[in-house]
Amino acid sequence: DGGITQSPKYLFRKEGQNVTLSCEQNLNHDAMYWYRQDPGQGLRLIYYSQIVNDFQKGDIAEGYSVSREKKESFPLTVTSAQKNPTAFYLCASSIGPGIQETQYFGPGTRLLVL
Amino acid sequence: AQSVTQLDSQVPVFEEAPVELRCNYSSSVSVYLFWYVQYPNQGLQLLLKYLSGSTLVKGINGFEAEFNKSQTSFHLRKPSVHISDTAEYFCAVSETGTASKLTFGTGTRLQVTL
């Protein structure tokens, strides 16, 4: 079955710690996205990548970093500079840049601060 | 820049009753419009989308939406809801030619009761 997997489902972060959220897709999509979801605020775009080895900041990139070394993988690192990381993080992918196609979402990772 | 407004944060409705979830958008250019559904602790699933053509769009699970350019609206409707429709619904907009960047509304919680 093709789809998007995110791991872990729950992640706990200690003060000053960097943590990495995994996102893998086997849909052969070129574009991938990371969103943050907070109660009552909808989804906000953190980073997106239209092609391997290239990515752009979204609306709330501060305190986060990404890499896109492989087409199928787009990991998100929440750094210690992100002072309020508790949220639900969603990864998505779509066919490619410049093509208005559906974004498909993973099941999400819930990040909690200890 | 585009924006999306979902005025109703919660909509309670009895089973088998009709429902309308409201979505208004703002943009200076042509847009694509989407409705997504999110069940608790899960990712988002596409219900329907408007890219061009007929302004009445039919989606999965019996939902439909109508694009009204003059009123900048894209309201979601279902003639008879089921308990299983209880979920969070998000409206999203993308400006044409912006490589699939979505802007989401804050969501509407549909609560269906017996």
mmCIF file of C-alpha atoms in Angstrom:
data_model
loop_
_atom_site.group_PDB
_atom_site.id
_atom_site.type_symbol
_atom_site.label_atom_id
_atom_site.label_comp_id
_atom_site.label_asym_id
_atom_site.label_seq_id
_atom_site.Cartn_x
_atom_site.Cartn_y
_atom_site.Cartn_z
ATOM 1 C CA ASP A 1 0.000 0.000 0.000
ATOM 2 C CA GLY A 2 1.285 3.422 -0.888
ATOM 3 C CA GLY A 3 1.208 6.128 1.699
ATOM 4 C CA ILE A 4 2.968 8.338 4.198
ATOM 5 C CA THR A 5 4.358 7.072 7.473
ATOM 6 C CA GLN A 6 5.370 9.210 10.426
ATOM 7 C CA SER A 7 7.252 8.055 13.466
ATOM 8 C CA PRO A 8 7.115 8.014 16.343
ATOM 9 C CA LYS A 9 3.438 8.495 17.137
ATOM 10 C CA TYR A 10 4.342 10.203 20.419
ATOM 11 C CA LEU A 11 7.621 11.953 21.220
ATOM 12 C CA PHE A 12 8.820 13.509 24.440
ATOM 13 C CA ARG A 13 11.387 16.275 24.525
ATOM 14 C CA LYS A 14 13.442 17.471 27.455
ATOM 15 C CA GLU A 15 14.504 21.072 27.881
ATOM 16 C CA GLY A 16 17.397 21.998 25.598
ATOM 17 C CA GLN A 17 17.111 18.823 23.561
ATOM 18 C CA ASN A 18 16.846 18.511 19.797
ATOM 19 C CA VAL A 19 14.440 15.875 18.513
ATOM 20 C CA THR A 20 13.828 14.567 15.001
ATOM 21 C CA LEU A 21 10.491 13.532 13.550
ATOM 22 C CA SER A 22 10.511 11.048 10.708
ATOM 23 C CA CYS A 23 8.413 11.261 7.532
ATOM 24 C CA GLU A 24 8.619 8.678 4.758
ATOM 25 C CA GLN A 25 6.494 8.346 1.617
ATOM 26 C CA ASN A 26 6.350 5.662 -1.056
ATOM 27 C CA LEU A 27 4.031 7.565 -3.385
ATOM 28 C CA ASN A 28 6.901 8.719 -5.622
ATOM 29 C CA HIS A 29 5.923 12.321 -4.894
ATOM 30 C CA ASP A 30 8.408 15.115 -5.493
ATOM 31 C CA ALA A 31 6.948 17.632 -3.027
ATOM 32 C CA MET A 32 6.795 17.203 0.748
ATOM 33 C CA TYR A 33 5.569 19.454 3.566
ATOM 34 C CA TRP A 34 5.641 19.817 7.332
ATOM 35 C CA TYR A 35 2.766 21.409 9.244
ATOM 36 C CA ARG A 36 2.235 22.205 12.881
ATOM 37 C CA GLN A 37 -1.266 21.913 14.360
ATOM 38 C CA ASP A 38 -2.297 23.660 17.565
ATOM 39 C CA PRO A 39 -5.815 23.640 19.032
ATOM 40 C CA GLY A 40 -7.981 26.337 17.481
ATOM 41 C CA GLN A 41 -5.296 27.452 15.050
ATOM 42 C CA GLY A 42 -5.596 25.051 12.165
ATOM 43 C CA LEU A 43 -2.450 23.941 10.362
ATOM 44 C CA ARG A 44 0.550 26.174 9.811
ATOM 45 C CA LEU A 45 3.303 25.449 7.289
ATOM 46 C CA ILE A 46 6.788 24.967 8.760
ATOM 47 C CA TYR A 47 8.900 23.910 5.765
ATOM 48 C CA TYR A 48 8.322 22.470 2.336
ATOM 49 C CA SER A 49 10.450 20.813 -0.303
ATOM 50 C CA GLN A 50 9.607 20.712 -3.977
ATOM 51 C CA ILE A 51 12.492 18.475 -5.001
ATOM 52 C CA VAL A 52 15.402 16.540 -3.524
ATOM 53 C CA ASN A 53 18.184 18.658 -1.984
ATOM 54 C CA ASP A 54 15.990 21.763 -1.962
ATOM 55 C CA PHE A 55 13.600 23.174 0.645
ATOM 56 C CA GLN A 56 11.999 26.483 1.613
ATOM 57 C CA LYS A 57 10.803 28.051 4.836
ATOM 58 C CA GLY A 58 7.111 28.209 5.481
ATOM 59 C CA ASP A 59 5.252 30.577 7.770
ATOM 60 C CA ILE A 60 6.717 29.390 11.095
ATOM 61 C CA ALA A 61 10.193 27.980 10.363
ATOM 62 C CA GLU A 62 12.003 29.485 13.371
ATOM 63 C CA GLY A 63 13.295 26.798 15.711
ATOM 64 C CA TYR A 64 12.983 24.030 13.129
ATOM 65 C CA SER A 65 15.274 22.493 10.515
ATOM 66 C CA VAL A 66 14.803 19.963 7.712
ATOM 67 C CA SER A 67 16.768 17.983 5.165
ATOM 68 C CA ARG A 68 15.797 16.346 1.878
ATOM 69 C CA GLU A 69 18.564 13.959 0.895
ATOM 70 C CA LYS A 70 16.222 11.347 -0.530
ATOM 71 C CA LYS A 71 13.001 11.689 -2.476
ATOM 72 C CA GLU A 72 11.048 9.530 -0.056
ATOM 73 C CA SER A 73 12.255 11.097 3.201
ATOM 74 C CA PHE A 74 11.784 14.547 4.763
ATOM 75 C CA PRO A 75 12.801 14.546 8.457
ATOM 76 C CA LEU A 76 11.992 17.510 10.695
ATOM 77 C CA THR A 77 14.246 18.494 13.611
ATOM 78 C CA VAL A 78 12.745 20.509 16.434
ATOM 79 C CA THR A 79 15.657 22.375 17.924
ATOM 80 C CA SER A 80 16.146 23.779 21.430
ATOM 81 C CA ALA A 81 15.486 27.218 19.926
ATOM 82 C CA GLN A 82 11.810 26.287 19.532
ATOM 83 C CA LYS A 83 10.474 27.456 22.888
ATOM 84 C CA ASN A 84 6.951 26.117 22.528
ATOM 85 C CA PRO A 85 7.244 22.802 20.665
ATOM 86 C CA THR A 86 4.215 21.027 22.123
ATOM 87 C CA ALA A 87 1.937 20.380 19.145
ATOM 88 C CA PHE A 88 0.720 17.814 16.640
ATOM 89 C CA TYR A 89 3.038 17.625 13.622
ATOM 90 C CA LEU A 90 1.751 16.523 10.238
ATOM 91 C CA CYS A 91 3.764 15.594 7.167
ATOM 92 C CA ALA A 92 2.247 15.697 3.690
ATOM 93 C CA SER A 93 3.283 15.090 0.099
ATOM 94 C CA SER A 94 2.031 15.913 -3.377
ATOM 95 C CA ILE A 95 3.004 14.950 -6.901
ATOM 96 C CA GLY A 96 5.247 17.890 -7.697
ATOM 97 C CA PRO A 97 5.963 21.589 -7.826
ATOM 98 C CA GLY A 98 3.828 23.793 -10.009
ATOM 99 C CA ILE A 99 1.193 21.104 -10.268
ATOM 100 C CA GLN A 100 -1.945 21.747 -8.258
ATOM 101 C CA GLU A 101 -2.544 18.329 -6.848
ATOM 102 C CA THR A 102 -3.896 16.925 -3.649
ATOM 103 C CA GLN A 103 -1.684 16.873 -0.593
ATOM 104 C CA TYR A 104 -1.733 13.508 1.144
ATOM 105 C CA PHE A 105 -1.163 13.496 4.887
ATOM 106 C CA GLY A 106 0.546 11.137 7.275
ATOM 107 C CA PRO A 107 -0.979 10.082 10.630
ATOM 108 C CA GLY A 108 0.982 12.687 12.607
ATOM 109 C CA THR A 109 3.398 12.828 15.531
ATOM 110 C CA ARG A 110 2.417 14.369 18.853
ATOM 111 C CA LEU A 111 5.340 16.124 20.540
ATOM 112 C CA LEU A 112 5.221 16.763 24.266
ATOM 113 C CA VAL A 113 7.680 18.582 26.479
ATOM 114 C CA LEU A 114 8.771 16.957 29.757
ATOM 115 C CA ALA B 1 -1.555 36.608 0.515
ATOM 116 C CA GLN B 2 -4.575 34.380 0.837
ATOM 117 C CA SER B 3 -6.531 33.692 4.011
ATOM 118 C CA VAL B 4 -9.374 31.395 5.051
ATOM 119 C CA THR B 5 -12.109 32.006 7.601
ATOM 120 C CA GLN B 6 -14.201 29.287 9.178
ATOM 121 C CA LEU B 7 -16.550 31.239 11.408
ATOM 122 C CA ASP B 8 -18.052 28.261 13.216
ATOM 123 C CA SER B 9 -15.628 26.567 15.581
ATOM 124 C CA GLN B 10 -18.249 23.975 16.551
ATOM 125 C CA VAL B 11 -21.433 22.761 14.869
ATOM 126 C CA PRO B 12 -23.719 20.398 16.824
ATOM 127 C CA VAL B 13 -26.276 18.485 14.781
ATOM 128 C CA PHE B 14 -28.586 15.521 15.235
ATOM 129 C CA GLU B 15 -28.099 12.374 13.205
ATOM 130 C CA GLU B 16 -29.902 12.359 9.844
ATOM 131 C CA ALA B 17 -30.208 16.160 9.868
ATOM 132 C CA PRO B 18 -28.608 18.293 7.133
ATOM 133 C CA VAL B 19 -25.497 20.311 7.856
ATOM 134 C CA GLU B 20 -23.593 23.198 6.310
ATOM 135 C CA LEU B 21 -20.055 24.130 7.342
ATOM 136 C CA ARG B 22 -19.096 27.623 6.236
ATOM 137 C CA CYS B 23 -15.837 28.688 4.606
ATOM 138 C CA ASN B 24 -14.912 32.101 3.247
ATOM 139 C CA TYR B 25 -11.603 32.982 1.663
ATOM 140 C CA SER B 26 -9.679 36.074 0.682
ATOM 141 C CA SER B 27 -7.296 36.288 -2.246
ATOM 142 C CA SER B 28 -6.323 38.765 -4.936
ATOM 143 C CA VAL B 29 -5.883 36.037 -7.559
ATOM 144 C CA SER B 30 -7.588 32.862 -8.693
ATOM 145 C CA VAL B 31 -7.650 30.073 -6.147
ATOM 146 C CA TYR B 32 -8.015 26.361 -5.678
ATOM 147 C CA LEU B 33 -10.181 25.265 -2.744
ATOM 148 C CA PHE B 34 -10.167 22.139 -0.601
ATOM 149 C CA TRP B 35 -12.048 20.531 2.273
ATOM 150 C CA TYR B 36 -10.237 18.049 4.499
ATOM 151 C CA VAL B 37 -11.564 15.930 7.386
ATOM 152 C CA GLN B 38 -9.583 14.915 10.467
ATOM 153 C CA TYR B 39 -10.669 12.170 12.849
ATOM 154 C CA PRO B 40 -9.200 12.259 16.401
ATOM 155 C CA ASN B 41 -5.421 11.805 16.533
ATOM 156 C CA GLN B 42 -5.200 11.131 12.819
ATOM 157 C CA GLY B 43 -3.933 12.912 9.732
ATOM 158 C CA LEU B 44 -6.090 14.788 7.262
ATOM 159 C CA GLN B 45 -8.112 13.126 4.513
ATOM 160 C CA LEU B 46 -9.279 14.963 1.414
ATOM 161 C CA LEU B 47 -13.067 15.253 1.136
ATOM 162 C CA LEU B 48 -13.258 17.262 -2.089
ATOM 163 C CA LYS B 49 -11.539 19.953 -4.094
ATOM 164 C CA TYR B 50 -12.369 22.705 -6.573
ATOM 165 C CA LEU B 51 -9.777 23.405 -9.246
ATOM 166 C CA SER B 52 -11.915 24.658 -12.144
ATOM 167 C CA GLY B 53 -15.105 23.933 -14.062
ATOM 168 C CA SER B 54 -18.418 23.181 -12.373
ATOM 169 C CA THR B 55 -18.888 25.162 -9.190
ATOM 170 C CA LEU B 56 -20.701 22.284 -7.464
ATOM 171 C CA VAL B 57 -18.186 19.711 -6.339
ATOM 172 C CA LYS B 58 -19.081 16.293 -5.000
ATOM 173 C CA GLY B 59 -16.764 14.462 -2.648
ATOM 174 C CA ILE B 60 -16.527 11.335 -0.582
ATOM 175 C CA ASN B 61 -18.953 10.231 2.135
ATOM 176 C CA GLY B 62 -21.863 12.135 0.562
ATOM 177 C CA PHE B 63 -20.389 15.606 1.038
ATOM 178 C CA GLU B 64 -20.562 18.373 -1.542
ATOM 179 C CA ALA B 65 -19.456 21.985 -1.728
ATOM 180 C CA GLU B 66 -20.265 24.948 -3.920
ATOM 181 C CA PHE B 67 -17.747 27.516 -5.054
ATOM 182 C CA ASN B 68 -19.217 31.017 -5.093
ATOM 183 C CA LYS B 69 -16.724 33.466 -6.551
ATOM 184 C CA SER B 70 -18.797 36.601 -5.940
ATOM 185 C CA GLN B 71 -19.210 35.766 -2.251
ATOM 186 C CA THR B 72 -15.713 34.214 -1.979
ATOM 187 C CA SER B 73 -17.218 31.188 -0.275
ATOM 188 C CA PHE B 74 -16.851 27.422 -0.453
ATOM 189 C CA HIS B 75 -19.410 26.009 1.988
ATOM 190 C CA LEU B 76 -19.526 22.283 2.691
ATOM 191 C CA ARG B 77 -22.880 20.496 2.859
ATOM 192 C CA LYS B 78 -24.311 17.089 3.574
ATOM 193 C CA PRO B 79 -28.064 16.379 3.364
ATOM 194 C CA SER B 80 -28.109 13.752 6.131
ATOM 195 C CA VAL B 81 -25.274 13.258 8.603
ATOM 196 C CA HIS B 82 -24.263 10.112 10.430
ATOM 197 C CA ILE B 83 -22.627 9.620 13.806
ATOM 198 C CA SER B 84 -19.447 8.610 11.976
ATOM 199 C CA ASP B 85 -19.226 12.114 10.448
ATOM 200 C CA THR B 86 -18.183 13.482 13.840
ATOM 201 C CA ALA B 87 -14.765 14.999 13.166
ATOM 202 C CA GLU B 88 -12.847 18.226 12.551
ATOM 203 C CA TYR B 89 -13.264 19.768 9.113
ATOM 204 C CA PHE B 90 -10.733 22.099 7.543
ATOM 205 C CA CYS B 91 -11.152 24.385 4.579
ATOM 206 C CA ALA B 92 -7.965 25.270 2.678
ATOM 207 C CA VAL B 93 -7.022 27.553 -0.192
ATOM 208 C CA SER B 94 -4.139 27.686 -2.606
ATOM 209 C CA GLU B 95 -3.437 30.462 -5.051
ATOM 210 C CA THR B 96 -2.983 29.268 -8.609
ATOM 211 C CA GLY B 97 0.658 29.115 -9.600
ATOM 212 C CA THR B 98 2.039 28.879 -6.067
ATOM 213 C CA ALA B 99 3.248 25.299 -6.143
ATOM 214 C CA SER B 100 0.608 23.741 -3.935
ATOM 215 C CA LYS B 101 1.138 25.896 -0.853
ATOM 216 C CA LEU B 102 -2.034 25.550 1.203
ATOM 217 C CA THR B 103 -3.454 27.990 3.731
ATOM 218 C CA PHE B 104 -5.833 26.365 6.201
ATOM 219 C CA GLY B 105 -8.747 27.701 8.170
ATOM 220 C CA THR B 106 -8.934 27.131 11.911
ATOM 221 C CA GLY B 107 -11.316 24.201 11.540
ATOM 222 C CA THR B 108 -14.919 23.379 12.443
ATOM 223 C CA ARG B 109 -15.721 20.619 14.874
ATOM 224 C CA LEU B 110 -18.831 18.729 13.687
ATOM 225 C CA GLN B 111 -20.507 16.906 16.550
ATOM 226 C CA VAL B 112 -23.272 14.510 15.500
ATOM 227 C CA THR B 113 -25.548 13.138 18.229
ATOM 228 C CA LEU B 114 -28.538 10.789 18.338
#
